XYZ file of C-alpha atoms in Angstrom:
425
model
C 0.088 -0.065 0.025
C 2.940 2.445 0.751
C 4.290 1.652 -2.802
C 0.957 2.360 -4.316
C 0.670 5.518 -2.265
C 4.098 6.682 -3.582
C 2.826 6.314 -6.989
C -0.358 8.180 -6.384
C 1.584 10.977 -4.634
C 3.969 11.164 -7.522
C 1.149 11.545 -9.926
C -0.537 14.118 -7.915
C 2.651 15.996 -7.858
C 2.436 16.498 -11.643
C -0.735 18.648 -11.058
C 0.768 20.683 -8.292
C -1.808 19.358 -5.709
C 0.780 17.249 -3.640
C -0.031 17.893 0.087
C 3.448 17.989 1.287
C 6.855 17.885 -0.413
C 9.021 14.663 -0.167
C 6.170 12.451 0.785
C 6.996 10.165 -2.270
C 10.368 9.397 -0.878
C 9.017 8.778 2.620
C 6.514 6.467 1.390
C 8.784 4.376 -0.800
C 11.587 4.312 1.848
C 9.081 3.153 4.521
C 7.967 0.469 2.143
C 11.435 -0.730 1.718
C 12.086 -0.793 5.463
C 8.864 -3.004 5.827
C 9.917 -5.213 3.147
C 13.642 -5.435 3.989
C 13.764 -8.874 5.348
C 12.241 -10.336 2.275
C 14.864 -8.640 -0.139
C 17.297 -11.249 -1.455
C 20.308 -11.395 0.717
C 22.835 -10.052 -1.852
C 20.608 -7.159 -3.088
C 19.886 -6.244 0.644
C 23.687 -6.256 1.380
C 24.315 -4.067 -1.698
C 21.407 -1.707 -1.009
C 22.241 -1.307 2.668
C 25.887 -0.653 1.934
C 25.075 2.061 -0.622
C 22.533 3.757 1.685
C 25.097 3.571 4.609
C 27.746 5.090 2.508
C 25.461 7.733 1.164
C 24.477 8.913 4.642
C 27.949 8.821 5.889
C 29.147 11.082 3.143
C 26.449 13.452 3.757
C 27.381 13.510 7.395
C 30.961 13.976 6.577
C 30.145 16.859 4.193
C 27.952 18.520 7.090
C 30.408 18.078 9.932
C 33.769 18.423 8.211
C 32.982 20.947 5.495
C 30.036 22.661 6.931
C 27.810 21.874 3.861
C 24.253 23.003 3.895
C 22.180 19.903 3.432
C 18.368 19.826 3.019
C 17.817 16.767 5.275
C 14.027 16.501 4.708
C 14.826 15.926 1.038
C 17.771 13.440 1.268
C 15.219 10.486 0.572
C 14.062 11.997 -2.825
C 16.849 10.460 -4.925
C 15.689 8.396 -7.811
C 12.044 8.348 -6.510
C 10.873 9.540 -10.088
C 12.444 6.396 -11.617
C 10.969 4.120 -8.836
C 7.512 5.618 -9.395
C 8.060 5.043 -13.042
C 8.826 1.378 -12.539
C 5.870 0.979 -10.272
C 3.740 2.681 -13.024
C 4.829 0.542 -15.721
C 4.213 -2.684 -13.716
C 0.491 -1.937 -14.054
C 0.527 -2.938 -17.731
C 0.459 -6.297 -16.346
C -3.267 -5.620 -15.794
C -3.889 -5.169 -19.430
C -4.913 -8.297 -21.199
C -6.980 -11.483 -20.801
C -9.611 -10.746 -18.157
C -10.688 -14.316 -17.773
C -7.232 -15.404 -16.736
C -7.567 -18.477 -18.916
C -4.420 -19.692 -20.815
C -4.495 -19.648 -24.581
C -3.686 -22.813 -26.350
C -0.042 -23.231 -27.163
C -0.390 -24.639 -30.645
C 2.708 -25.932 -32.461
C 5.985 -24.576 -31.200
C 8.402 -22.652 -33.467
C 11.843 -24.202 -32.975
C 15.324 -23.646 -34.414
C 16.982 -20.374 -35.381
C 13.578 -18.989 -36.117
C 12.198 -19.624 -32.855
C 15.239 -18.307 -31.038
C 15.191 -15.162 -33.087
C 11.329 -14.794 -32.205
C 12.289 -14.979 -28.569
C 14.881 -12.360 -28.735
C 12.940 -10.157 -30.879
C 9.561 -10.567 -28.986
C 11.215 -9.811 -25.513
C 13.171 -6.916 -27.006
C 10.149 -5.169 -28.720
C 7.624 -5.934 -26.023
C 10.230 -5.081 -23.292
C 10.653 -1.676 -24.574
C 7.466 -0.798 -22.961
C 6.991 -3.583 -20.475
C 10.357 -3.891 -19.232
C 11.116 -6.860 -16.849
C 7.598 -8.176 -16.843
C 8.081 -9.173 -20.509
C 10.739 -11.607 -19.482
C 8.135 -13.303 -17.288
C 5.392 -13.156 -19.958
C 7.418 -14.882 -22.627
C 9.419 -17.109 -20.241
C 6.367 -18.475 -18.441
C 4.765 -19.142 -21.818
C 7.832 -21.090 -23.093
C 8.100 -22.927 -19.656
C 4.539 -24.373 -20.096
C 6.162 -26.787 -22.607
C 9.348 -27.798 -20.571
C 11.787 -26.073 -18.244
C 13.695 -23.421 -19.894
C 16.913 -24.268 -21.392
C 20.333 -22.189 -21.605
C 19.544 -20.831 -25.210
C 16.110 -19.533 -24.126
C 17.350 -17.979 -21.022
C 20.130 -16.243 -22.899
C 17.786 -14.970 -25.573
C 15.516 -13.629 -22.795
C 18.477 -11.899 -21.027
C 20.043 -10.307 -24.078
C 16.696 -9.348 -25.692
C 15.601 -7.244 -22.772
C 19.032 -5.859 -21.732
C 19.896 -4.558 -25.185
C 16.568 -2.519 -25.226
C 18.229 -0.270 -22.668
C 20.296 1.083 -25.706
C 17.314 3.030 -27.099
C 14.013 2.514 -25.423
C 12.615 5.680 -23.972
C 10.619 3.568 -21.474
C 13.288 2.025 -19.635
C 14.491 2.810 -16.081
C 17.885 3.446 -17.623
C 16.614 6.204 -19.923
C 14.608 7.677 -16.990
C 17.830 7.849 -14.916
C 19.787 9.354 -18.032
C 17.168 11.929 -19.080
C 17.325 13.318 -15.614
C 21.001 13.407 -15.437
C 21.376 14.881 -18.905
C 18.344 17.027 -19.584
C 19.974 18.505 -22.724
C 20.672 15.192 -24.386
C 19.357 14.549 -27.911
C 17.191 11.502 -27.954
C 17.175 11.466 -31.744
C 20.924 10.776 -31.984
C 20.737 8.254 -29.162
C 18.088 6.383 -31.245
C 19.979 6.601 -34.411
C 23.129 5.157 -32.785
C 21.524 2.877 -30.103
C 18.956 1.084 -32.301
C 21.535 -0.339 -34.642
C 23.744 -1.561 -32.043
C 20.840 -3.173 -30.332
C 19.790 -5.003 -33.560
C 23.344 -6.103 -34.191
C 23.257 -7.671 -30.696
C 20.408 -9.688 -31.658
C 22.156 -10.909 -34.894
C 25.339 -11.677 -32.625
C 23.003 -13.553 -30.263
C 21.415 -15.698 -32.909
C 24.782 -16.412 -34.586
C 26.681 -17.294 -31.230
C 23.734 -19.598 -29.861
C 23.397 -21.395 -33.113
C 27.203 -22.374 -33.067
C 27.269 -23.196 -29.253
C 23.930 -25.153 -28.967
C 21.735 -27.344 -31.052
C 18.714 -25.159 -31.551
C 16.796 -27.619 -33.706
C 14.484 -28.515 -30.764
C 14.614 -25.331 -28.838
C 11.244 -23.743 -28.771
C 10.739 -20.016 -29.334
C 8.357 -17.277 -29.009
C 5.889 -16.745 -31.864
C 5.931 -13.019 -32.644
C 2.619 -12.005 -34.210
C 1.177 -8.536 -35.284
C -1.329 -8.895 -32.419
C 1.269 -9.155 -29.862
C 2.860 -5.820 -31.002
C -0.344 -4.040 -31.015
C -0.347 -3.046 -27.344
C 3.335 -1.876 -27.132
C 3.085 0.169 -30.333
C -0.119 1.646 -29.264
C 1.310 2.581 -25.939
C 4.353 4.018 -27.508
C 2.185 6.172 -29.804
C 0.099 7.430 -26.883
C 3.086 8.454 -24.995
C 4.377 10.397 -27.835
C 1.112 12.018 -28.447
C 0.996 13.247 -24.721
C 4.724 14.376 -24.945
C 4.216 16.469 -28.099
C 0.598 17.602 -27.918
C -1.374 16.948 -24.588
C 1.165 17.579 -21.987
C 4.293 18.830 -23.531
C 5.409 20.427 -20.201
C 5.857 16.883 -18.705
C 8.876 14.770 -19.381
C 8.552 11.264 -21.085
C 9.355 9.556 -17.495
C 6.480 11.554 -15.833
C 4.071 10.787 -18.759
C 4.865 7.001 -18.566
C 4.169 7.244 -14.735
C 0.812 8.820 -15.268
C -0.229 7.090 -18.461
C 0.475 3.447 -18.015
C -1.479 2.949 -14.785
C -4.444 4.957 -16.219
C -4.502 2.897 -19.478
C -4.376 -0.294 -17.301
C -7.292 0.755 -15.191
C -9.309 1.937 -18.117
C -8.838 -1.257 -19.792
C -10.426 -3.213 -16.966
C -13.296 -0.805 -16.214
C -15.567 -2.300 -18.888
C -15.728 -5.429 -16.809
C -16.959 -3.546 -13.891
C -15.678 -1.579 -11.011
C -15.453 -4.563 -8.656
C -13.406 -6.465 -11.036
C -11.105 -3.503 -11.575
C -10.578 -3.121 -7.841
C -10.133 -6.732 -7.419
C -7.222 -6.686 -9.998
C -5.628 -3.640 -8.412
C -5.852 -5.161 -5.032
C -4.152 -8.262 -6.142
C -1.516 -6.334 -8.094
C -0.815 -4.319 -5.066
C -0.474 -7.268 -2.755
C 1.445 -9.510 -5.226
C 3.304 -7.641 -7.850
C 4.406 -4.351 -6.009
C 6.049 -6.301 -3.046
C 7.979 -8.441 -5.723
C 9.581 -5.163 -6.775
C 11.239 -4.614 -3.528
C 14.909 -5.504 -4.557
C 14.710 -3.091 -7.489
C 13.013 -0.393 -5.376
C 15.647 -0.715 -2.478
C 18.619 -0.558 -4.950
C 17.334 2.486 -6.908
C 16.733 4.322 -3.813
C 19.876 3.473 -2.114
C 21.795 4.422 -5.287
C 20.041 7.818 -5.248
C 21.111 8.357 -1.683
C 24.668 7.440 -2.592
C 24.849 9.803 -5.617
C 23.499 12.654 -3.356
C 26.100 11.989 -0.702
C 28.957 11.680 -3.059
C 28.089 14.813 -5.035
C 27.454 16.762 -1.869
C 30.770 15.780 -0.414
C 32.738 16.579 -3.611
C 31.196 19.860 -4.034
C 31.715 20.810 -0.481
C 35.239 19.723 -0.446
C 36.264 21.333 -3.666
C 33.987 24.374 -3.714
C 32.159 22.973 -6.796
C 35.372 23.348 -8.866
C 36.614 19.616 -9.014
C 35.379 17.299 -11.801
C 36.791 13.698 -12.701
C 37.553 14.810 -16.315
C 38.158 18.481 -17.623
C 36.658 17.325 -20.862
C 34.213 14.508 -21.587
C 35.281 13.083 -24.892
C 35.782 9.906 -26.589
C 38.635 8.624 -24.584
C 36.901 9.614 -21.295
C 33.598 7.870 -22.591
C 35.295 4.665 -23.392
C 37.024 4.498 -20.128
C 33.898 5.248 -18.200
C 31.913 2.470 -20.057
C 34.642 -0.261 -19.476
C 34.756 0.754 -15.835
C 31.021 0.423 -15.353
C 30.786 -2.862 -17.259
C 33.801 -4.161 -15.074
C 32.035 -3.082 -11.861
C 28.944 -4.794 -12.982
C 30.850 -8.067 -13.588
C 32.004 -7.961 -9.916
C 28.412 -7.408 -8.751
C 27.566 -3.779 -8.723
C 24.377 -2.728 -10.651
C 25.082 -0.290 -13.481
C 22.903 2.405 -11.867
C 25.713 2.712 -9.249
C 28.432 3.364 -11.729
C 26.368 5.634 -13.862
C 25.177 7.758 -10.774
C 28.693 7.957 -9.270
C 30.174 9.009 -12.657
C 27.469 11.665 -13.102
C 28.131 13.145 -9.632
C 31.747 13.594 -10.661
C 31.273 15.492 -13.885
C 30.246 18.829 -14.936
C 28.826 18.374 -18.397
C 28.232 20.998 -20.778
C 25.070 20.710 -22.911
C 27.116 19.523 -26.031
C 28.592 16.660 -24.046
C 25.468 15.285 -22.459
C 24.315 13.130 -25.553
C 27.758 11.400 -25.392
C 27.408 10.814 -21.686
C 23.800 9.580 -22.085
C 24.853 6.940 -24.687
C 27.851 5.873 -22.668
C 25.479 5.405 -19.577
C 22.850 3.561 -21.679
C 25.423 1.324 -23.314
C 27.007 0.461 -19.889
C 23.643 -0.479 -18.608
C 22.929 -2.615 -21.547
C 25.953 -4.622 -21.407
C 26.376 -4.679 -17.651
C 22.970 -5.943 -16.820
C 23.429 -8.804 -19.392
C 26.745 -9.868 -17.805
C 26.353 -8.848 -14.251
C 25.458 -11.701 -11.897
C 23.471 -9.393 -9.569
C 21.723 -7.449 -12.181
C 17.965 -7.225 -12.076
C 17.473 -9.382 -15.071
C 19.873 -12.185 -13.837
C 18.413 -12.135 -10.316
C 14.917 -12.285 -11.789
C 15.880 -15.332 -14.001
C 17.584 -17.019 -10.982
C 14.477 -16.498 -8.837
C 11.877 -17.482 -11.459
C 13.718 -20.229 -13.434
C 16.454 -21.583 -11.119
C 19.523 -20.549 -13.145
C 22.539 -19.014 -11.247
C 23.338 -15.391 -12.027
C 26.961 -16.534 -11.937
C 26.345 -19.141 -14.561
C 24.536 -16.479 -16.735
C 27.523 -14.316 -16.217
C 29.915 -17.053 -17.713
C 27.729 -17.606 -20.728
C 27.575 -14.034 -21.377
C 31.275 -13.023 -21.034
C 32.069 -13.551 -24.843
C 28.867 -11.681 -25.826
C 29.911 -8.798 -23.462
C 33.328 -8.642 -24.970
C 32.093 -8.324 -28.540
C 29.310 -5.884 -27.535
C 32.119 -3.830 -25.787
C 33.963 -3.528 -29.009
C 30.909 -2.541 -30.827
C 30.047 0.110 -28.271
C 33.494 1.548 -28.411
C 33.044 2.163 -32.153
C 29.631 3.630 -31.606
C 31.177 5.974 -28.991
C 33.774 7.144 -31.561
C 31.178 7.635 -34.260
C 28.823 9.604 -31.985
C 31.581 11.966 -30.796
C 32.613 12.543 -34.324
C 28.957 13.336 -35.205
C 28.601 15.671 -32.187
């Protein structure tokens, strides 16, 4: 209920009718505290460490350098991203009202089936995020337990969408850190890199595994209708209806509204029942993501506050953020993901150490998105790998081993894309 309240307060804030400032952060943090014992142990350790370091850095800046800190607002970091993730989760309420499963029909196998799985989770995941992995994965698992090629296709199909999707949490974070970024340039560079990652995945899996009997997801025009419709609706609101709101805010507002509207024809009681079930089951299941994003926001605030207080707002990690700096930043964040840190931590820490001019923000944005895309695919403690481990029983470290070669090739591709983008800018 606190998570749902946080979402409602965030939406209310778009209208300027929020009763008190900072309530969103208080609600989400209190929910995290109540759910703390149920958070997976590794995620709990990581989130707790980040939050403790963030608070410690704030305390050091306050006591050692006499920094002015707005203490009531210290819990606000990344609440906009968490609210968006909560809002996106409501898309799970759109669909079959009866709850009955559709007949499976004859499976599509071989390269075509694996390509369908990657493309399906990639395209649907641009809107539905992590829930797409469960939707497609559970459908495939109805035939037999998921095998390694299926799991790798799910992993890479979703993670590569971070390169360009405006609906991902990665894009929400980046849009806030770099408000002057040019999304069109990100799309022109990021989308081809994402498509090449799909071709690479199909080529690699067909060489390493016998795909002849590997069932895949059948991608049909009907399955694309909802995500394409949602994307068009978001763009309509962004450019026509509510141009004063950013895309992150529009998604936070629009997706829960559409989900509720799609259920209302079945009656108010049915709609309330589905919202109640979603609130009691799906929202608490997001506890790990919520804890990690909130803690990373607190760390970013603490680090940036201490650096500014200690240097008088004059120190930056790089005097100029160019090709070499972007490549070094990308490789560092991916390496940190391999040892267990979520890419949001590297991206947030890096942003707190930079003073980006408007013309450098697009390069930083692509660097951050590429780090997220490659880092979440290979990182054993990333959200996608932890979710696959919890749902289908495959170890995150096993996924890491299977993805090391993929990450190496993708890193070379990203480096080339960074060089091309910097020359374009």
